Coordinates of C-alpha atoms and ligand atoms in Angstrom, one line a residue:
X64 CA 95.7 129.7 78.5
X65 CA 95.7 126.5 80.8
X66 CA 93.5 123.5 79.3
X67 CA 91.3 123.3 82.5
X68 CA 90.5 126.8 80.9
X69 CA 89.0 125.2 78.0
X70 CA 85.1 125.0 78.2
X71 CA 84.8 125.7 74.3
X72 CA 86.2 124.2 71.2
X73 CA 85.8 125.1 67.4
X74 CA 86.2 122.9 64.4
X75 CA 87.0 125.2 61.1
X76 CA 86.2 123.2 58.0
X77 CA 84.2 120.5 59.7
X78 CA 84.9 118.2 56.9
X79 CA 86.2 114.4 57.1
X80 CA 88.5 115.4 59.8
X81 CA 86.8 118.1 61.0
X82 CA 83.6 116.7 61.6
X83 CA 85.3 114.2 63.7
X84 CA 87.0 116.3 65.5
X85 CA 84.0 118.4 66.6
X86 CA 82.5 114.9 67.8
X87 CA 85.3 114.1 69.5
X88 CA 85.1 117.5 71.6
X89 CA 81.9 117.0 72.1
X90 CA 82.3 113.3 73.7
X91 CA 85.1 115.2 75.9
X92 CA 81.9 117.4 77.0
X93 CA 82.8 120.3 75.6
X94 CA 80.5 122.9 73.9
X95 CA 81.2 123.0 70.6
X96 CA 80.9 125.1 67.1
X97 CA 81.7 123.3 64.2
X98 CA 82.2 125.5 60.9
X99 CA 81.6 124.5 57.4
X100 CA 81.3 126.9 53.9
X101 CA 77.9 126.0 53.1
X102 CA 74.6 125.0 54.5
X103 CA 74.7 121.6 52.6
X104 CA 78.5 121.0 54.1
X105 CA 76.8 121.5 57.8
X106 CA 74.3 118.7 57.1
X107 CA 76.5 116.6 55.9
X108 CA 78.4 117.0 58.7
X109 CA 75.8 116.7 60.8
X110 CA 74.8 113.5 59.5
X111 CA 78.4 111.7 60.2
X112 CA 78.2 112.9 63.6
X113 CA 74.7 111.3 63.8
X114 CA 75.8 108.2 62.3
X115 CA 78.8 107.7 64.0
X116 CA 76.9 108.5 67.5
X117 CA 74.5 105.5 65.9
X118 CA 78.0 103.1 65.6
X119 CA 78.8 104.2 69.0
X120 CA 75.3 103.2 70.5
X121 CA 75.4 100.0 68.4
X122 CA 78.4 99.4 70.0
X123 CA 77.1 99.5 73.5
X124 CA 79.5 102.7 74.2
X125 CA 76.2 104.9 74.8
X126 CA 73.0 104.5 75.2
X127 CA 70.7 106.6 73.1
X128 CA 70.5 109.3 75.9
X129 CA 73.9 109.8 76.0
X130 CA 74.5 109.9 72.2
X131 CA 71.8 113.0 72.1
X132 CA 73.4 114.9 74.9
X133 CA 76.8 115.2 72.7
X134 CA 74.7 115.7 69.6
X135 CA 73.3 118.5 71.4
X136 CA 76.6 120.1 72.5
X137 CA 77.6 120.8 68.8
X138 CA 76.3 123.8 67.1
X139 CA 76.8 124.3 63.4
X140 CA 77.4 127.9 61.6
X141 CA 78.9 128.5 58.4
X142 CA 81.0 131.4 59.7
X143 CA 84.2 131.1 61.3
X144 CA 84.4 134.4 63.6
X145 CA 80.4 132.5 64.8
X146 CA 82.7 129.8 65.8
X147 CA 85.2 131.0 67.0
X148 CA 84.3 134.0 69.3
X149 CA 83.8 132.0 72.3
X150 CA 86.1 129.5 71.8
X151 CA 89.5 128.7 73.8
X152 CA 90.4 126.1 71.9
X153 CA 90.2 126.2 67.8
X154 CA 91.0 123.4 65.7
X155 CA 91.6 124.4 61.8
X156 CA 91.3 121.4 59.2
X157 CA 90.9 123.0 55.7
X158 CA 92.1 121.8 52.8
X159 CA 95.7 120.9 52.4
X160 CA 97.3 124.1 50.6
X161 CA 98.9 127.0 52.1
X162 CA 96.4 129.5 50.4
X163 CA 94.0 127.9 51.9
X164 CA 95.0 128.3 55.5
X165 CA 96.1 131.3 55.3
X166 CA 92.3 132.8 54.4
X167 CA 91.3 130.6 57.5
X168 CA 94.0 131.7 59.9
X169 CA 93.3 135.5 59.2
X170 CA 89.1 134.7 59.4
X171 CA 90.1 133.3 62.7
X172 CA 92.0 135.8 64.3
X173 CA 90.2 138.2 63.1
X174 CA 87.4 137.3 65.6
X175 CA 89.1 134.9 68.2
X176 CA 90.2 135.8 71.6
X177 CA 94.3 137.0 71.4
X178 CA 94.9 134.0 74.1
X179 CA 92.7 131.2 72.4
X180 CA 94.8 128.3 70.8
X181 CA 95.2 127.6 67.5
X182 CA 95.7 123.7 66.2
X183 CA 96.4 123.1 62.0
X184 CA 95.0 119.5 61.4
X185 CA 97.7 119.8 58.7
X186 CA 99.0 116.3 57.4
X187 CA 102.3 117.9 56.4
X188 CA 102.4 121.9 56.0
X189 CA 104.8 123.9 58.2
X190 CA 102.9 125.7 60.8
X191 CA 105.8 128.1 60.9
X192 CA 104.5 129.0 57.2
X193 CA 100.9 128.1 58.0
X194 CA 101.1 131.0 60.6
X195 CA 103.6 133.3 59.0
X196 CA 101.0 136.6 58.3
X197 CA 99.5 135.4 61.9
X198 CA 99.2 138.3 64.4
X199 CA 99.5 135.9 67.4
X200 CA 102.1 132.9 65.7
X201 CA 103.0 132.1 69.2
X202 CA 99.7 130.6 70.0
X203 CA 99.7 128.1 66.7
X204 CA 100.7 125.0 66.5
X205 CA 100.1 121.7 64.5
X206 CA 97.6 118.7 66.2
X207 CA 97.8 116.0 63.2
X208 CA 95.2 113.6 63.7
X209 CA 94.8 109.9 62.5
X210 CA 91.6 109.6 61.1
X211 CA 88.6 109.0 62.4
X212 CA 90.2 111.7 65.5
X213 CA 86.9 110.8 67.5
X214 CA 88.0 107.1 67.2
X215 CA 92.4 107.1 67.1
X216 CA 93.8 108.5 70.2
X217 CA 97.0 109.6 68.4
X218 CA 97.7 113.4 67.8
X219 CA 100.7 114.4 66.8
X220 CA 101.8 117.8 68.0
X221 CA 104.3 120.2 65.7
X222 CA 105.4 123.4 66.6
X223 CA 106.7 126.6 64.0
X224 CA 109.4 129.0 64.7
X225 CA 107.6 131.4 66.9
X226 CA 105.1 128.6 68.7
X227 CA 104.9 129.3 72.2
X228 CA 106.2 126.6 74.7
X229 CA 102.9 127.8 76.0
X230 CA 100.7 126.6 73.5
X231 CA 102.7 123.3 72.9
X232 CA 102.2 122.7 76.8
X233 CA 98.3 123.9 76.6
X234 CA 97.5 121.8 73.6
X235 CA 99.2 118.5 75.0
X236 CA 97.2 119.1 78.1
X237 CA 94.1 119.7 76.2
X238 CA 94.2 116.5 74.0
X239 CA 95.4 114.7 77.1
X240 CA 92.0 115.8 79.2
X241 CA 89.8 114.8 76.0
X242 CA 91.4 111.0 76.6
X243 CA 93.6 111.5 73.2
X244 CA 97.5 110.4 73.5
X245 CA 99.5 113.6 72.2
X246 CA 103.0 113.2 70.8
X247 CA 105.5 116.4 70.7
X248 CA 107.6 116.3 68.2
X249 CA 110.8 118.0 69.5
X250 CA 111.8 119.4 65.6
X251 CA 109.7 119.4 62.6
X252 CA 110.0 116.4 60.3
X253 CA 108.4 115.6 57.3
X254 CA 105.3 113.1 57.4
X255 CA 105.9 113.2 61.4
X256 CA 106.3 110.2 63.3
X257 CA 104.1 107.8 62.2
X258 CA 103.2 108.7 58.5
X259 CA 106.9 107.9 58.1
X260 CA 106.7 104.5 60.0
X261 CA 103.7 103.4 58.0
X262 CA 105.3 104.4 54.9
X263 CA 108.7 102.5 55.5
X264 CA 106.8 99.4 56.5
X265 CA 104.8 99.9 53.3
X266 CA 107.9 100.2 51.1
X267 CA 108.8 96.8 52.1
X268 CA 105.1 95.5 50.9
X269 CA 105.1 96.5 48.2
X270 CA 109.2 95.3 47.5
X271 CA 107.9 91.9 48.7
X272 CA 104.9 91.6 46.7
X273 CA 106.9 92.9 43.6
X274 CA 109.8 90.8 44.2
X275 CA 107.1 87.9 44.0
X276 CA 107.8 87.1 48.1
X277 CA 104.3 87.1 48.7
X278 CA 101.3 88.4 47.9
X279 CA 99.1 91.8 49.3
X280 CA 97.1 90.0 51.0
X281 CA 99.9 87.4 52.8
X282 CA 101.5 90.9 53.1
X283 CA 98.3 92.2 55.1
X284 CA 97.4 88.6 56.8
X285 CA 101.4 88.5 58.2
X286 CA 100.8 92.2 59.5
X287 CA 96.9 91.6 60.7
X288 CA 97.9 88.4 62.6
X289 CA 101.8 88.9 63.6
X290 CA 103.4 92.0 64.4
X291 CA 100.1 94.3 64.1
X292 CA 98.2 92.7 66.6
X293 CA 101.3 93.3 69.5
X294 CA 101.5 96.7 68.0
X295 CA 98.1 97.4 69.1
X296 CA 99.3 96.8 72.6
X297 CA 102.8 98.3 72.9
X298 CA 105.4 99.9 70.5
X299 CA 107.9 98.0 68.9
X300 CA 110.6 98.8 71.5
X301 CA 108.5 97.5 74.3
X302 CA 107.9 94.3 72.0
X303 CA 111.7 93.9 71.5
X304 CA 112.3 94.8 75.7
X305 CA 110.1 91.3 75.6
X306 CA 111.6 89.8 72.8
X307 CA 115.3 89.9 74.3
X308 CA 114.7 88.2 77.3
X309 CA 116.6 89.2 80.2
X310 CA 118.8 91.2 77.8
X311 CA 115.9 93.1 76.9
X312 CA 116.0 95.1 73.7
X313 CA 119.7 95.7 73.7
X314 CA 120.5 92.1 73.5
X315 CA 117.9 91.6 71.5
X316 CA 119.5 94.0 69.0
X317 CA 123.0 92.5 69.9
X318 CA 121.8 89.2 69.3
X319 CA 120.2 89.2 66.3
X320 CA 123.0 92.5 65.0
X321 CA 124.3 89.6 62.0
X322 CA 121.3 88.9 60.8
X323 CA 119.2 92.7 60.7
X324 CA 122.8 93.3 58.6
X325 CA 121.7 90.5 56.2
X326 CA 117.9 91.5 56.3
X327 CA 118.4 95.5 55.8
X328 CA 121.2 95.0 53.0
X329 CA 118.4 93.0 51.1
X330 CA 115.5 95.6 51.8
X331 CA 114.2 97.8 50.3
X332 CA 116.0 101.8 50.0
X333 CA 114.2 103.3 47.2
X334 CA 113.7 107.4 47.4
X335 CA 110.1 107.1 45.8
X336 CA 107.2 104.1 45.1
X337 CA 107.6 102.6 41.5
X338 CA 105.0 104.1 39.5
X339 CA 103.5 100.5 39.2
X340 CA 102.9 99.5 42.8
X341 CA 99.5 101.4 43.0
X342 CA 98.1 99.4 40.3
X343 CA 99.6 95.9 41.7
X344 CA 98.4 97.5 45.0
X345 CA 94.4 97.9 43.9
X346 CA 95.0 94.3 41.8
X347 CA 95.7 92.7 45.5
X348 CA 93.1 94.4 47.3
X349 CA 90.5 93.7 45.2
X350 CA 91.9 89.9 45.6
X351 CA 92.0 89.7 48.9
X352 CA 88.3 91.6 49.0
X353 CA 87.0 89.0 47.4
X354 CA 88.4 86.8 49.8
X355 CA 86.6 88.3 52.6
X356 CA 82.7 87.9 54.4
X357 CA 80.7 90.8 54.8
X358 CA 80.9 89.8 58.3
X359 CA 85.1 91.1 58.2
X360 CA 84.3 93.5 55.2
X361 CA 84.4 93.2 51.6
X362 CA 83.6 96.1 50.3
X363 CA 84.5 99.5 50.8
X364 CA 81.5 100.0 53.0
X365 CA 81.3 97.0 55.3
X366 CA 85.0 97.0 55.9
X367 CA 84.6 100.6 57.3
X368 CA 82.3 99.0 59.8
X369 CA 84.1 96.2 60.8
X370 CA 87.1 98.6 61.2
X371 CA 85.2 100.8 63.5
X372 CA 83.7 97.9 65.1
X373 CA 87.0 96.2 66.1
X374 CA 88.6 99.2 67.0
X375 CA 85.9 100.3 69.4
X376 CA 86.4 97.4 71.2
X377 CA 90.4 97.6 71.3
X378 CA 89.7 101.2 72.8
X379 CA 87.6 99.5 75.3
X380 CA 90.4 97.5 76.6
X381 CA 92.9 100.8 76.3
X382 CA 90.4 102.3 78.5
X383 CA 89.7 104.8 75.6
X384 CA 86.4 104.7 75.3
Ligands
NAD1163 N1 91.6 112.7 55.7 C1 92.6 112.2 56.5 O1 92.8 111.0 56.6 C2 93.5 113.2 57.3 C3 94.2 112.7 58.3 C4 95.0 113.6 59.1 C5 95.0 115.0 58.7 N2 94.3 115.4 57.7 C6 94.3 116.9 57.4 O2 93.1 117.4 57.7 C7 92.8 118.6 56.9 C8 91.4 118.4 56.3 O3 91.4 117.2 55.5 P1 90.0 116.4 55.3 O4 90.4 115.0 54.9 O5 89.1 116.6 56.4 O6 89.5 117.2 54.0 P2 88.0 117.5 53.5 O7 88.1 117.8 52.1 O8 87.0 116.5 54.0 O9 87.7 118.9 54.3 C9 88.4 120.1 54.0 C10 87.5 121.2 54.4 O10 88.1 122.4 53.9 C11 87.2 123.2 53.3 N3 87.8 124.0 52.2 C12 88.2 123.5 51.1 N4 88.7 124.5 50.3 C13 88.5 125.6 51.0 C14 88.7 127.0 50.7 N5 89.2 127.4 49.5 N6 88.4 127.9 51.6 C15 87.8 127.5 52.8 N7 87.6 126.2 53.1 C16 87.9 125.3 52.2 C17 86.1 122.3 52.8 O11 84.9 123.0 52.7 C18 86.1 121.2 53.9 O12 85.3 121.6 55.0 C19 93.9 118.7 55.9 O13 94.9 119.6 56.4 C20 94.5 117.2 55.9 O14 95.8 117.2 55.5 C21 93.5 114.6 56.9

């Protein structure tokens, strides 16, 4: 399967992710089947296409026009080989247990083509076991998303034991041509690539706010307004390349070599958050919520908005949108 190949993509479990997903497809201008359990699930998936079409239009990315055509190139069925009988392409994001996707894998294969791909949404299942009673394991492979899909470029692609280089090259092709930036991960590691960056940053949030350093919402200001903001321009490496000068990020890391001893000596190394840090976690939020307009979100609702808002226009100037 080649990815110019693809004219046809199916969501399985068109659910948070999954609805996304289907949209996402659908602004790539592919015709698409997204798959839910129930007739209520469909609607309601229906509806957060609608509405995020409507953030879309009120963020001047389409007109109204536009935002009906992909409404119109999504179908919605509640059965999977419906779905996935046409389809070249089939994204799978069902709930997060192995028992799960494997009644999904065989429903798929039991009515999909023997060539058409197969992408797990899966935040941190091995597609090797994901696929292990597959027929075809060669053409699976993992395409973890960051939520919203239809927003984030990011897709992080995993491969099993018996994944085809293949299907690894197809699907980074394929996410490529629908304007999302795919990652191969050359092994499989636990929580990925960037799960694992987010969460070592986030150990060292919560150290700082427990060690009394600062508070969550200093914590989230110094991220917002310092590092995050270059982040959403170039990776840390590039930032550093800056940072060093004409040494670049080697003397950059030479230079500073004393001190990032001093700094990561003092940090943070434990195996597992204290059980307390989700409470002091919500305690800051809800601080630094209060803290906040409507305008920039202060509740959960209106700082979903001003989220999607903000990063719609970042996109804009990634030319991702
Ligand atoms: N939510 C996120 O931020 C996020 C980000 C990246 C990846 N993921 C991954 O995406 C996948 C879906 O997550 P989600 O957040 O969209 O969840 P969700 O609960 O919104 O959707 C899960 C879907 O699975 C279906 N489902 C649940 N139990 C089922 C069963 N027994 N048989 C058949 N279908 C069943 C549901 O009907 C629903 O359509 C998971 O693998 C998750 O790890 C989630």
């Amino acid at each position: 399967m080649k990815a110019n190949d693809i004219k046809v993509a199916a969501s399985i479990c068109a659910g948070v992710i999954g609805y996304s997903y289907a949209l996402k497809f659908a602004m790539a201008g592919l015709e698409v089947w997204a798959q839910n359990r129930t007739p209520e699930s469909s609607k309601l998936a229906q509806q957060r296409v609608h509405e995020s079409l409507n953030s879309l239009v009120t963020n001047n990315v389409y007109t109204e026009d536009q935002a009906q055509e992909i409404a119109s190139r999504i179908h919605y069925t509640n059965s999977v080989s419906e779905a996935v009988k046409n389809a070249q392409f089939i994204q799978e994001s069902s709930a997060e247990h192995y028992e799960v996707k494997w009644k999904i894998v065989e429903q798929i294969e039991a009515a999909a083509a023997p060539d058409a791909i197969i992408a797990s949404s899966t935040s941190g299942l091995l597609v090797t076991e994901i696929a292990k009673n597959a027929k075809h394991p060669e053409r699976f492979c993992g395409g973890h998303p960051y939520n919203p899909p239809h927003l984030i470029p990011l897709v992080e692609i995993t491969r099993g034991e018996k994944t085809a280089e293949e299907t690894v090259a197809c699907a980074k092709d394929f996410y490529q041509r629908i304007g999302m930036e795919p990652v191969v991960l050359q092994k499989e590691a636990l929580g990925f690539i960037c799960n694992r960056l987010q969460m070592a940053l986030y150990r060292e949030v919560a150290d700082l706010v427990m060690n009394g350093v600062c508070s969550v919402e200093d914590a989230d200001k110094a991220v917002t307004f310092g590092p995050g903001i270059r982040w959403g321009i170039m990776g840390p490496s590039l930032v550093f390349e800056l940072g060093g000068g004409k040494g670049g990020v080697s003397g950059l890391m030479n230079h500073l070599h004393d001190s990032t001893t001093l700094w990561l000596q003092d940090m943070a190394d434990w195996k597992e958050f204290p059980a307390e840090w989700s409470d002091i976690a919500q305690r800051g939020v809800d601080e630094e919520l209060s803290h906040r307009t409507p305008e920039t979100g202060n509740t959960p609702e209106t700082l979903a908005a001003y989220r999607d808002h903000m990063l719609i226009e970042e996109l804009k100037l990634h030319g991702k949108l």
